[in-house]
Amino acid sequence: MANTETALKEALSTIEGATGAALVDYTSGMALGTIGGNNGFDLNVAAAGNTDVVRAKLRTMEHLGLQDEIEDILITLGTQYHLIRLLKGQAGNGLFLYLVLDSGRANLAMARHQLKRIESQLEI
């Protein structure tokens, strides 16, 4: 089992093309941990903004009466992928892993697979 810091370090070091990662509480919009990013990309701001994305999708699913769970949300930009993976289980309720990838270097299918593996080892 990995703690937050270890899991985020693993995401950044083992997922090809990863440039930033965060563990986010979408009930508050606060990042519980971040790694990577740069001066032009503030992971705390991105975490808060992506909280709105998760809340909107959950609200929409509720309005539609969908009895399902979000596995992940993918946002594609010109040069980046933003991957949001909601944590499963009681301990992960209200949390998501957020991963920023360089689209020119990343293998999206592998990134999703590895993020799922990291999630399964994360101990909150």
Coordinates of C-alpha atoms in Angstrom, one line a residue, residues 5-49:
E5 CA 3.1 11.2 -1.7
T6 CA 4.4 7.8 -2.8
A7 CA 1.5 7.3 -5.2
L8 CA 1.9 10.7 -6.8
K9 CA 5.7 10.2 -7.2
E10 CA 5.0 6.8 -8.8
A11 CA 2.5 8.3 -11.2
L12 CA 5.0 11.0 -12.3
S13 CA 7.9 8.7 -12.6
T14 CA 6.3 5.6 -14.2
I15 CA 3.6 7.0 -16.5
E16 CA 5.3 8.1 -19.7
G17 CA 4.5 11.7 -20.6
A18 CA 3.2 12.6 -17.1
T19 CA 4.0 16.2 -16.2
G20 CA 1.9 16.6 -13.0
A21 CA -0.4 14.7 -10.6
A22 CA -2.6 15.5 -7.7
L23 CA -4.9 13.8 -5.2
V24 CA -8.0 16.1 -4.9
D25 CA -11.0 16.2 -2.6
Y26 CA -13.9 17.2 -4.8
T27 CA -16.2 18.1 -1.9
S28 CA -13.9 21.0 -1.0
G29 CA -11.9 21.5 -4.2
M30 CA -8.6 21.2 -2.3
A31 CA -5.6 19.3 -3.5
L32 CA -4.4 16.9 -0.7
G33 CA -1.1 16.4 -2.5
T34 CA 0.5 17.6 -5.8
I35 CA 3.7 16.8 -7.7
G36 CA 5.0 18.3 -10.9
G37 CA 3.5 21.1 -12.9
N38 CA 5.5 24.2 -13.6
N39 CA 5.4 28.0 -13.3
G40 CA 2.8 28.3 -16.1
F41 CA 0.6 25.4 -14.7
D42 CA -0.6 25.6 -11.1
L43 CA -1.9 22.2 -10.0
N44 CA -3.8 23.7 -7.1
V45 CA -5.8 25.9 -9.5
A46 CA -6.3 22.9 -11.9
A47 CA -7.5 20.8 -9.0
A48 CA -10.1 23.3 -7.9
G49 CA -11.3 23.8 -11.5

